[in-house]
mmCIF file of C-alpha atoms in Angstrom:
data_model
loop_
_atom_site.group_PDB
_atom_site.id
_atom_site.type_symbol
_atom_site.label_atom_id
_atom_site.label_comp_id
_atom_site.label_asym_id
_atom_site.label_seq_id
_atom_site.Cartn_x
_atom_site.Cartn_y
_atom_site.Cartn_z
ATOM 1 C CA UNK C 1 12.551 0.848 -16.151
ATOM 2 C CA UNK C 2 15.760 2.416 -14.620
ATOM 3 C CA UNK C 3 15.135 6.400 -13.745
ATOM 4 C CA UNK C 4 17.332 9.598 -13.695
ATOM 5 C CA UNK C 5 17.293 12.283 -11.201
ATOM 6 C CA UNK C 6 13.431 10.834 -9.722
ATOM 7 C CA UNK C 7 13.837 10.984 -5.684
ATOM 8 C CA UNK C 8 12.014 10.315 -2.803
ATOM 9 C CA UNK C 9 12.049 13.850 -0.765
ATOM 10 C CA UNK C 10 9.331 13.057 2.288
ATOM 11 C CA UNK C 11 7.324 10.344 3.471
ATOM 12 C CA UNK C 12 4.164 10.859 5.646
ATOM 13 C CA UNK C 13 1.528 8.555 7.420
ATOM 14 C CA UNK C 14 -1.722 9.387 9.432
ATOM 15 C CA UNK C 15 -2.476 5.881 11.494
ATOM 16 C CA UNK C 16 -5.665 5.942 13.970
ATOM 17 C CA UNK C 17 -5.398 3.616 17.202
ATOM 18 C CA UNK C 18 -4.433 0.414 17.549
ATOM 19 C CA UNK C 19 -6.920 -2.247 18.081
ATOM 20 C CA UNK C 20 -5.458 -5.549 19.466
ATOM 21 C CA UNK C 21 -6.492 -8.539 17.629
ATOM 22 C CA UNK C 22 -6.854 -10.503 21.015
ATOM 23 C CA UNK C 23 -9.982 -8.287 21.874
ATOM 24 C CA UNK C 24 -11.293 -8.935 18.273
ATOM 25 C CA UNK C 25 -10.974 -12.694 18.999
ATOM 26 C CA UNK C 26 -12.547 -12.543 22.434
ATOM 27 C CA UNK C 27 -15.883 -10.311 21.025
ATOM 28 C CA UNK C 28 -16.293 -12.930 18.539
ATOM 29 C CA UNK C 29 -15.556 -10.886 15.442
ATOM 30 C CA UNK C 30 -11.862 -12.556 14.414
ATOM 31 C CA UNK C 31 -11.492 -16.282 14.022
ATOM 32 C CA UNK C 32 -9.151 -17.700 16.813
ATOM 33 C CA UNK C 33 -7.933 -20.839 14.615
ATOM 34 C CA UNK C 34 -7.104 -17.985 11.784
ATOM 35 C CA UNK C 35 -5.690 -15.401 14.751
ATOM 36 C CA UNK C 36 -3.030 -18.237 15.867
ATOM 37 C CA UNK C 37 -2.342 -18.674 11.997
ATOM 38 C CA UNK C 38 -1.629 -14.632 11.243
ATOM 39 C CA UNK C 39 0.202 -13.581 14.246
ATOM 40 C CA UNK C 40 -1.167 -10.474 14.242
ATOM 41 C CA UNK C 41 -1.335 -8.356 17.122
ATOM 42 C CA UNK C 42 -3.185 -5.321 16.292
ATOM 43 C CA UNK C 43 -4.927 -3.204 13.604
ATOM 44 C CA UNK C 44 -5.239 0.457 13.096
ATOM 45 C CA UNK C 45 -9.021 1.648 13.524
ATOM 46 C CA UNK C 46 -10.208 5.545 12.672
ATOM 47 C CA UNK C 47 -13.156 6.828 14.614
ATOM 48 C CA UNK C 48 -16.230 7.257 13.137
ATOM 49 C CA UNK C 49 -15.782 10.871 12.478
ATOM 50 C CA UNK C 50 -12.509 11.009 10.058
ATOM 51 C CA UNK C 51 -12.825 10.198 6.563
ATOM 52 C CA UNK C 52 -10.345 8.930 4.704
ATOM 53 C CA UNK C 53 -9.755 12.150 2.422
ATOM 54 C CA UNK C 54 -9.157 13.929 5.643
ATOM 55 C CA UNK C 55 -6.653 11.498 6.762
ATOM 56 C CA UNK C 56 -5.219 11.746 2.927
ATOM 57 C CA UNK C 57 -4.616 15.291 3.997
ATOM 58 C CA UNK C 58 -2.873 14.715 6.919
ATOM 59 C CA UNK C 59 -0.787 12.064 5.390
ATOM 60 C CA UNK C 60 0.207 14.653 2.851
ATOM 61 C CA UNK C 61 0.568 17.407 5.244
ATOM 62 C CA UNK C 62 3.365 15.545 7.080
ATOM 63 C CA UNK C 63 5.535 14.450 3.376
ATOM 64 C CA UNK C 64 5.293 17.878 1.843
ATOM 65 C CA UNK C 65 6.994 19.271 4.934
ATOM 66 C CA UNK C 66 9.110 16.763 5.269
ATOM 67 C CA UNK C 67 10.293 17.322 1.449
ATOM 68 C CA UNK C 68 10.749 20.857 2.179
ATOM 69 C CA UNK C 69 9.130 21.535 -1.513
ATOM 70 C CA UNK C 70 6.671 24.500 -1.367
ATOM 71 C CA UNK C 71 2.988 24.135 -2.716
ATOM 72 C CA UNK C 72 4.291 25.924 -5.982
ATOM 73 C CA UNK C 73 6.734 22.997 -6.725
ATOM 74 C CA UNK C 74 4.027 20.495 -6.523
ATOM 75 C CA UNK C 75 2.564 19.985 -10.364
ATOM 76 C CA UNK C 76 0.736 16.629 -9.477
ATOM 77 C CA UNK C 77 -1.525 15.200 -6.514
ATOM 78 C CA UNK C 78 -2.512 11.321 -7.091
ATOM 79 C CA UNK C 79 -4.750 9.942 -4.598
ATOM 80 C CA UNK C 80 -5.549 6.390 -4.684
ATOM 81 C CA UNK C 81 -7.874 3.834 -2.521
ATOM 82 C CA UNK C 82 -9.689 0.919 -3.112
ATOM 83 C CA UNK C 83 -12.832 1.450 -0.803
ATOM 84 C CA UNK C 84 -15.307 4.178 0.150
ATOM 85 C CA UNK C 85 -13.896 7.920 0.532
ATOM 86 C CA UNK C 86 -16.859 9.276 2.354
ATOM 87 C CA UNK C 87 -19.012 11.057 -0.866
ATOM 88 C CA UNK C 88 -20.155 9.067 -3.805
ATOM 89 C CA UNK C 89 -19.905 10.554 -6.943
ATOM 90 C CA UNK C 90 -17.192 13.198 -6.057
ATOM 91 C CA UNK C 91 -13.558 13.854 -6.317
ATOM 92 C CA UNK C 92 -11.612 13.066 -3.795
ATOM 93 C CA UNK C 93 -8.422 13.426 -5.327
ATOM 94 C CA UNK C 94 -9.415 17.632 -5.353
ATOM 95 C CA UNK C 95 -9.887 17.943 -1.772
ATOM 96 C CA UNK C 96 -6.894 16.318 -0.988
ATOM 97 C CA UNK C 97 -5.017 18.382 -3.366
ATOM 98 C CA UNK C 98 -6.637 22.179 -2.418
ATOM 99 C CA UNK C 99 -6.653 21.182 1.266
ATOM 100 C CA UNK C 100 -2.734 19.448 1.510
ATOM 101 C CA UNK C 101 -1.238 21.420 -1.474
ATOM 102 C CA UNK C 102 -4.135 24.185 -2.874
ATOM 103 C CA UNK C 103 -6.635 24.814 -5.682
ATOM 104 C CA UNK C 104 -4.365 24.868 -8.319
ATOM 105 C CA UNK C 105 -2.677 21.694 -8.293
ATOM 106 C CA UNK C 106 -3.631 18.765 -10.867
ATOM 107 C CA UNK C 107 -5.537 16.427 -8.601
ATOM 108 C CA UNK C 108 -5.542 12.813 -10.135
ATOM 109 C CA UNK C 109 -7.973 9.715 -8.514
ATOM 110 C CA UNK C 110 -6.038 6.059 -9.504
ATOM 111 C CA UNK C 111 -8.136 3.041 -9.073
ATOM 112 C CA UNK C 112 -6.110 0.028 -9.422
ATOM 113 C CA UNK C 113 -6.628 -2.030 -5.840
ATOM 114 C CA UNK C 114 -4.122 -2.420 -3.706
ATOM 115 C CA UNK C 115 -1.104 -1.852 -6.216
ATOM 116 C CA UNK C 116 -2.425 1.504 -6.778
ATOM 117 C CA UNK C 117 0.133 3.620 -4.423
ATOM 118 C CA UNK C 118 2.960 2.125 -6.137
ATOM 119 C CA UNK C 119 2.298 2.183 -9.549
ATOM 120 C CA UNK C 120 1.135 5.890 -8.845
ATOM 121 C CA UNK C 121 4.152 6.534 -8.124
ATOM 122 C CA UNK C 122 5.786 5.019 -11.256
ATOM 123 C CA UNK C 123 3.106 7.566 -13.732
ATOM 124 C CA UNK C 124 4.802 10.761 -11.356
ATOM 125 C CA UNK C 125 7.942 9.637 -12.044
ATOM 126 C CA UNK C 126 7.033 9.861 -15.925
ATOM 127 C CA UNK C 127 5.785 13.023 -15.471
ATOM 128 C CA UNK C 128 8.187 14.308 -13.487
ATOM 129 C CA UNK C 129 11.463 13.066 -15.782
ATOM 130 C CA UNK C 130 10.107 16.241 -18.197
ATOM 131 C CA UNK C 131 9.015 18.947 -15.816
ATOM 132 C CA UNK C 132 11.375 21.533 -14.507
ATOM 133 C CA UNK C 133 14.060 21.259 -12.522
ATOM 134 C CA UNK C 134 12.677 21.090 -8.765
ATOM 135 C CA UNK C 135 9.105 20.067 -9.743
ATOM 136 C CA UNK C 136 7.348 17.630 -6.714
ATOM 137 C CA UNK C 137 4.358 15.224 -7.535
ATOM 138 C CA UNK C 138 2.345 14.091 -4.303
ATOM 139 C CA UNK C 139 0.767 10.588 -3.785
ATOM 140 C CA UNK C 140 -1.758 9.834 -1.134
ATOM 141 C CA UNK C 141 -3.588 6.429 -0.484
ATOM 142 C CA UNK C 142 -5.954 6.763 1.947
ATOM 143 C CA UNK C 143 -8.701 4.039 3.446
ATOM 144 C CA UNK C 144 -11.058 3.037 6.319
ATOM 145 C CA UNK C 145 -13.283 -0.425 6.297
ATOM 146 C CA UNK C 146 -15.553 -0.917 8.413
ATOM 147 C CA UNK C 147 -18.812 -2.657 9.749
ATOM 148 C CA UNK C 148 -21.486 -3.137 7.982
ATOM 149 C CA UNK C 149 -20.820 -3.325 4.394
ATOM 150 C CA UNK C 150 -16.544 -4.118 4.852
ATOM 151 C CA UNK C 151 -15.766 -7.309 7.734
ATOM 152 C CA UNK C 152 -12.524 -6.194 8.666
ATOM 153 C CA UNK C 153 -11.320 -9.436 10.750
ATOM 154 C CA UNK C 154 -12.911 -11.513 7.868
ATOM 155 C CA UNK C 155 -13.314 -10.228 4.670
ATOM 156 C CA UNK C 156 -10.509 -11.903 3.654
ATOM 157 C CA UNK C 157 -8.470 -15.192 4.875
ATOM 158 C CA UNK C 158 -4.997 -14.453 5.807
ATOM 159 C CA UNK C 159 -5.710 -10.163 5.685
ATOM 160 C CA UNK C 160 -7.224 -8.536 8.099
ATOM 161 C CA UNK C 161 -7.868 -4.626 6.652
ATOM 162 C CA UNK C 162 -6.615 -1.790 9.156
ATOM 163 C CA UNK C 163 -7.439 1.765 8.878
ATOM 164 C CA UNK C 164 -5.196 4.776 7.844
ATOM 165 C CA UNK C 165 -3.723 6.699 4.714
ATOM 166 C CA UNK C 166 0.013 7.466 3.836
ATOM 167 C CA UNK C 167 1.985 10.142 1.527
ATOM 168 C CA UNK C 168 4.928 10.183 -0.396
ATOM 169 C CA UNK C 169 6.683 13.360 -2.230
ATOM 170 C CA UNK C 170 8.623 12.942 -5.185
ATOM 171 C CA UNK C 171 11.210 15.221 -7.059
ATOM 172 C CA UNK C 172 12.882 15.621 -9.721
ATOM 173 C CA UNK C 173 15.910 17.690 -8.116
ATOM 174 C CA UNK C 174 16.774 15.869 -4.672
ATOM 175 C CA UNK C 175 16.033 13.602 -1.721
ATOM 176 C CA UNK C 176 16.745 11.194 0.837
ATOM 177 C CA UNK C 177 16.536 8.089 -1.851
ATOM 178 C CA UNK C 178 16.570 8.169 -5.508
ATOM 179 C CA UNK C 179 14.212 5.984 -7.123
ATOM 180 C CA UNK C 180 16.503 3.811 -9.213
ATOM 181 C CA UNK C 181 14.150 1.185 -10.859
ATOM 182 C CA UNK C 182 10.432 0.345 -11.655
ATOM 183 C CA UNK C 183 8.704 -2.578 -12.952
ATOM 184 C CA UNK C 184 4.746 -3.450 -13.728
ATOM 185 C CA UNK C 185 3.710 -6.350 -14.930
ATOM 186 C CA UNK C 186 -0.102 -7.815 -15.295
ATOM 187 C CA UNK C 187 -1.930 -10.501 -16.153
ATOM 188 C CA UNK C 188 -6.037 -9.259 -16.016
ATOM 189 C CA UNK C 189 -7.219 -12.716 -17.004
ATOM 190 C CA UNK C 190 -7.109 -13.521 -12.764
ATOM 191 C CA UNK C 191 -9.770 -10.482 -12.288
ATOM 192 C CA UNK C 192 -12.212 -13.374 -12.278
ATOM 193 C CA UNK C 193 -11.277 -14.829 -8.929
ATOM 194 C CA UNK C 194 -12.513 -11.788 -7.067
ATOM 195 C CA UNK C 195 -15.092 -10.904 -9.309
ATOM 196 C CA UNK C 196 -17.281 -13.417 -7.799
ATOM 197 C CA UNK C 197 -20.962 -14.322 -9.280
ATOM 198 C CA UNK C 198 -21.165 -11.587 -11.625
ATOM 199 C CA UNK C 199 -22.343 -8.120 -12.742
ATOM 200 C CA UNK C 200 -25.123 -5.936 -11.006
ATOM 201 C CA UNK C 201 -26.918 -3.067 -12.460
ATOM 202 C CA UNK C 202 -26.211 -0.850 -9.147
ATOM 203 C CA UNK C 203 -25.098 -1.234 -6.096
ATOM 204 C CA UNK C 204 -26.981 -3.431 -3.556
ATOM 205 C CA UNK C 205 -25.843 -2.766 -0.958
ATOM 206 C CA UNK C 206 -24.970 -6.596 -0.030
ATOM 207 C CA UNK C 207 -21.790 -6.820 2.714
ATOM 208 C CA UNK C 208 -18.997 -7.676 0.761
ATOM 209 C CA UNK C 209 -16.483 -10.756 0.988
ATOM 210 C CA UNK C 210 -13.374 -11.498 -0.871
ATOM 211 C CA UNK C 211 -13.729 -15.244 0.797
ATOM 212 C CA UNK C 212 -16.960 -15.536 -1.024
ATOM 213 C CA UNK C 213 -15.949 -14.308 -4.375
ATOM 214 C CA UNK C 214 -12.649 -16.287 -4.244
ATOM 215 C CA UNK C 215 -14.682 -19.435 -3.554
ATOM 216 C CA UNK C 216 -17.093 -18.855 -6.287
ATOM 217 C CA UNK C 217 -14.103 -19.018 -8.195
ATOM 218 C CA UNK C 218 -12.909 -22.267 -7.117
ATOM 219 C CA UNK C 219 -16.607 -23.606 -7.154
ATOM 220 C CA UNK C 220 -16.167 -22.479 -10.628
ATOM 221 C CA UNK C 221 -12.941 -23.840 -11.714
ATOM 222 C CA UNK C 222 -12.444 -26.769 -9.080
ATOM 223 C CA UNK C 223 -8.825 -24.959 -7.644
ATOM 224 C CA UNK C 224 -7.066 -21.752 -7.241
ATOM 225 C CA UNK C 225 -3.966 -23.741 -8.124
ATOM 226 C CA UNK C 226 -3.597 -22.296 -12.016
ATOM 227 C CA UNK C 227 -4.478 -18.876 -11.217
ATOM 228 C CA UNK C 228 -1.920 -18.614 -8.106
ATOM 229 C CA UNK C 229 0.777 -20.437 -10.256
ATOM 230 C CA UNK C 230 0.397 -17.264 -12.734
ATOM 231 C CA UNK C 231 0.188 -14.844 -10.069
ATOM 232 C CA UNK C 232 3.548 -16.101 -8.694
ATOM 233 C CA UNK C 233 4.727 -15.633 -11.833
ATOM 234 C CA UNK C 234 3.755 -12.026 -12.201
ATOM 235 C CA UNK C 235 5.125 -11.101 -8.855
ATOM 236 C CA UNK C 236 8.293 -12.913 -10.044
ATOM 237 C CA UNK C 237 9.028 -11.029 -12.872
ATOM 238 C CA UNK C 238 8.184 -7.732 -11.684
ATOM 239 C CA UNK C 239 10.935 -8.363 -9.066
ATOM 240 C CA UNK C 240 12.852 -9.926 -11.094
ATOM 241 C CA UNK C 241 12.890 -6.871 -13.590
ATOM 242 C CA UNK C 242 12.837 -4.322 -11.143
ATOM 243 C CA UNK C 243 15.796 -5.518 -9.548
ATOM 244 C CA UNK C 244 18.086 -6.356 -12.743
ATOM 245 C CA UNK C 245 17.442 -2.567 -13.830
ATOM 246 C CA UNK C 246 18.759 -2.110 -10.565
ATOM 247 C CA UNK C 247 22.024 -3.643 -10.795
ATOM 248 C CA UNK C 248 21.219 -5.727 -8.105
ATOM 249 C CA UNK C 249 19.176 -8.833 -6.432
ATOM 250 C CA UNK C 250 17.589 -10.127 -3.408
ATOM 251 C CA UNK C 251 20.744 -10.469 -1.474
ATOM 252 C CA UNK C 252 21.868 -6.559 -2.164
ATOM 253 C CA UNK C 253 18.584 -5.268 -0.613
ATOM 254 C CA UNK C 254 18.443 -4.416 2.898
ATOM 255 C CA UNK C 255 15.103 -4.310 3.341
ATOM 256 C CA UNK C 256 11.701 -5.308 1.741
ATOM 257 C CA UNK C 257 8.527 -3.100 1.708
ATOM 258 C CA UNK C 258 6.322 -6.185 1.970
ATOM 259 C CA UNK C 259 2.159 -6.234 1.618
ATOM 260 C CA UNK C 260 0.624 -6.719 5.181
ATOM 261 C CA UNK C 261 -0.792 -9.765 5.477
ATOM 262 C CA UNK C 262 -0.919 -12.194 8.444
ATOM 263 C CA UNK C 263 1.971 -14.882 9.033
ATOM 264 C CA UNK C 264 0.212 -17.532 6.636
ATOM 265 C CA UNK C 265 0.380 -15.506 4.157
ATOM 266 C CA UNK C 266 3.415 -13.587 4.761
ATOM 267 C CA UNK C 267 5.631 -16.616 5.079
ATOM 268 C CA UNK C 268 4.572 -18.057 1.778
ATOM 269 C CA UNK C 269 5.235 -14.598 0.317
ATOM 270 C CA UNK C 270 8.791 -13.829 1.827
ATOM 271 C CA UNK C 271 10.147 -17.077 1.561
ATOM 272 C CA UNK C 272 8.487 -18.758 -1.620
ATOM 273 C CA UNK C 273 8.150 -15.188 -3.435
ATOM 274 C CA UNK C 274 10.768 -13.037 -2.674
ATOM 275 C CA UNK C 275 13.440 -14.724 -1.232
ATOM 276 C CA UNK C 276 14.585 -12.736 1.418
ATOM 277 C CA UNK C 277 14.609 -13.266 5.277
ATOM 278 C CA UNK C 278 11.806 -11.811 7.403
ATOM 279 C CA UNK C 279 14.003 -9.808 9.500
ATOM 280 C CA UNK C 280 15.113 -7.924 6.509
ATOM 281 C CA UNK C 281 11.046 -6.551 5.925
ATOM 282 C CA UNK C 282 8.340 -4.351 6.945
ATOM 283 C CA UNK C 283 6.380 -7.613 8.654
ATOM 284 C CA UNK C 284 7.050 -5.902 12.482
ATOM 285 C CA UNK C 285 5.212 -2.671 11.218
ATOM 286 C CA UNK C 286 2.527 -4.638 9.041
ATOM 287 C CA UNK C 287 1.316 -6.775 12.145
ATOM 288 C CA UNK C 288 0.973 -3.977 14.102
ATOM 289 C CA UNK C 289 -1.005 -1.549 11.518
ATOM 290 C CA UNK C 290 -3.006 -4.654 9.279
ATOM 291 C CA UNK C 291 -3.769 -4.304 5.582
ATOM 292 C CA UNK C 292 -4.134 -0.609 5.165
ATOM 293 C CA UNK C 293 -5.469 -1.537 1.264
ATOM 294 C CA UNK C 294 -2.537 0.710 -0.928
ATOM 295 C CA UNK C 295 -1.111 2.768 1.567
ATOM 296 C CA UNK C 296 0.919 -0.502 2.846
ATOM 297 C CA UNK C 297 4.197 0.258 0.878
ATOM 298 C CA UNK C 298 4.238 4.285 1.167
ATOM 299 C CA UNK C 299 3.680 3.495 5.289
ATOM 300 C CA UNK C 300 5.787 0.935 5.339
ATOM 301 C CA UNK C 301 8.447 3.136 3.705
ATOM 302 C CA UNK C 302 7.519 5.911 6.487
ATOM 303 C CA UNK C 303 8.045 3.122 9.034
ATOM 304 C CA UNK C 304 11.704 2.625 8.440
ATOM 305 C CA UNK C 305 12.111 6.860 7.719
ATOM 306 C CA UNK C 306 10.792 7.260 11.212
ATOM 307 C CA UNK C 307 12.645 4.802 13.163
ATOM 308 C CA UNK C 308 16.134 5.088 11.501
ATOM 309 C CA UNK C 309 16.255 2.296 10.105
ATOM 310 C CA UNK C 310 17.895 3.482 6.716
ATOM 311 C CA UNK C 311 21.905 3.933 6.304
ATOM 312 C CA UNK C 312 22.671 5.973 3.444
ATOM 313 C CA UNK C 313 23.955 3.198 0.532
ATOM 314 C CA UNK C 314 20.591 0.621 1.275
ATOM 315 C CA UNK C 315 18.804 -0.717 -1.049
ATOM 316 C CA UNK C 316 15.515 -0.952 -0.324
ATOM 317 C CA UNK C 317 13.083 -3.350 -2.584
ATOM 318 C CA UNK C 318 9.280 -1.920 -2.525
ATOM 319 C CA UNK C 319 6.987 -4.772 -3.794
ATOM 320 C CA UNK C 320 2.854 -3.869 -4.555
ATOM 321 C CA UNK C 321 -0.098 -6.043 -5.809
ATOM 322 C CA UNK C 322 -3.190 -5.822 -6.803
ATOM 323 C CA UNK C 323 -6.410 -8.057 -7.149
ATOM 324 C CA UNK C 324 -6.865 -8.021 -11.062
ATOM 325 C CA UNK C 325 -3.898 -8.694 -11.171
ATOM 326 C CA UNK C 326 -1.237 -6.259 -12.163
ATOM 327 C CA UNK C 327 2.252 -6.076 -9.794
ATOM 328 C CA UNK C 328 4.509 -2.639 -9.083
ATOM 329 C CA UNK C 329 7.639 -3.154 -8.031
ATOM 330 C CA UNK C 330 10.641 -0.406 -7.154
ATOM 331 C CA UNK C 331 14.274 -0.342 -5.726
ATOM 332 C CA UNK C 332 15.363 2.637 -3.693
ATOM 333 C CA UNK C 333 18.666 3.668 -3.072
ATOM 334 C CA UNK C 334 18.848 5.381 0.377
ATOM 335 C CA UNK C 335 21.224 8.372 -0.176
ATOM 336 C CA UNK C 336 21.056 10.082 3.011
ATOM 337 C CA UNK C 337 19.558 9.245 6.860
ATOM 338 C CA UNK C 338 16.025 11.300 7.060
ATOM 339 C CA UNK C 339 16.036 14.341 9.083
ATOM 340 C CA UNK C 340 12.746 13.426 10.971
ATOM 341 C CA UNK C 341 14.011 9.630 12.100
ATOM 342 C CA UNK C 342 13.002 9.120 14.930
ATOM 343 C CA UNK C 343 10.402 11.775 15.310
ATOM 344 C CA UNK C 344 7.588 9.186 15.317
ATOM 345 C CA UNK C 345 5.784 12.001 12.569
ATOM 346 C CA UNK C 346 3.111 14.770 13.285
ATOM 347 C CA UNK C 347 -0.262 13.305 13.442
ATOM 348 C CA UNK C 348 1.703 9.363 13.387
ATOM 349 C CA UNK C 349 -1.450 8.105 16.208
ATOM 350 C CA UNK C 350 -3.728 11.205 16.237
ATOM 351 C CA UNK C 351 -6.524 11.714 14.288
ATOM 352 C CA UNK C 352 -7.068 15.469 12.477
#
């Protein structure tokens, strides 16, 4: 879908430390055959104290003054995550929204795995192409994973999951980069490959594994072959959409908001998938932060704000996915260098 007057005003991250992935190989908890394979050299890990609604916040904290909207422009707060946010069985999205923007705001929670910050940010843009002239619409992804219940160096081959959360503020007035195109496409028959052996009445508190759901899938089907053939081919034409709304393709993009995954997996993606050359991506940021679940693309996004690396007249190519399996994709057209490049961003390596 092509958009009018949709922009991107402020982009915000909150990332905790940086763990090396060395250190994780030499305690025992990363693989070393699978650490030469990623080539990744450190993940972000919160302390035990900060959940990931409070990071949300400070994620949010940073855009919205960024965007230079006031609370009373904002009409929408969606927060989005795909693992615990501290409290079962309460909102998240609220506290987020009373504590970043205030009580009044509609707060909005979006499950949809890790293409949830993206696709987010294609329902604001619906919303926002028939609200009032200077009307903002927040988005926050937020997550932490860790030990018991959530293996961070293994839970899943080729990913290893890093902590943090990330914000982005759009508007329907003005900004930095107008949002020129979005695409989703799904295909929810490939749920089954992480669904794994089944249903349970309630939780049970078992440690989770993608690695072991996956393989009951292939245990179940003899190869992944068929499914990842069709998942290529959802990726594919959400691209392939995105960018012909666009009026352009993978050679007028100058850079690629990539999923962080380790080398083995990025490689196949970049070069099989997208078609683009590594240099021209987020990889640099993504195997220094790790998987940070659906805040990759809105941090990734952040990355390049915060380090100049966008010249007004870029096109920049933001590509999400989600187990399940649905794809988000979006071109940006940078319209104007961000004011805060370079600042490295309030609260960038400090926890609230």
């Amino acid at each position: 879908m092509r958009w009018q007057n949709i922009y991107v005003s402020g982009t915000g991250a909150w990332l905790p430390p940086a763990v090396s992935a060395r250190s994780a190989v030499d305690s025992g908890e990363y693989d070393p055959e699978q650490f030469e394979a990623d080539g990744l050299l450190s993940v972000r890990v919160a302390p035990d104290d900060v959940a990931p609604p409070e990071m949300a916040v400070e994620a949010a904290t940073t855009a919205l003054k960024r965007s230079g909207a006031s609370p009373e422009d904002v009409a929408l707060l969606v927060h989005s995550y795909i693992y615990f946010q501290g409290i079962d069985g309460w909102p998240a999205a609220s506290y987020v929204a009373n504590h970043a923007v205030g009580p009044r705001v509609t707060a909005l929670e979006l499950k949809q795995e890790c293409n949830a910050g993206l696709v987010g940010m294609e329902l604001a843009a619906h919303r926002l192409a028939s609200a009032e002239p200077g009307t903002s619409a927040v988005l926050t992804t937020a997550d932490r994973f860790g030990a018991p219940l959530m293996r961070r160096w293994r839970q899943e081959q080729g990913i290893v999951y890093g902590d943090g959360a990330a914000a982005l503020v759009l508007n329907n007035q003005g900004g930095f980069a107008r949002l020129v195109s979005t695409a989703t496409v799904s295909d929810n028959s490939l749920e089954a490959v992480v669904r794994g052996r089944g249903f349970e009445p309630l939780p049970n508190g078992e440690q989770q594994s993608l690695a072991e759901r996956v393989g009951h899938y292939v245990q179940q089907h003899g190869t992944l072959r068929e499914a990842t053939e069709r998942l290529i081919a959802v990726v594919g034409e959400a691209i392939d959409t995105a960018l012909a709304d666009a009026g352009t393709d993978r050679q007028g993009v100058a850079w690629t908001v990539i999923p962080a995954t380790g080398r083995s997996k990025m490689e196949w993606q970049v070069q099989k998938m997208l078609g683009v050359s590594e240099e021209r991506t987020t990889w640099e940021f993504a195997r220094r932060a790790g998987h940070l679940g659906a805040a990759d693309q809105f941090a990734g996004l952040n990355d390049l704000a915060e380090t100049g690396s966008l010249r007004p007249g870029d096109k920049v190519l933001l590509v999400g996915s989600g187990s399940g399996f649905t794809c988000t994709c979006a071109v940006l057209e940078i319209l104007a260098e961000p004011e805060w490049r370079a600042a490295g961003g309030p609260g960038a390596e400090v926890g609230p």
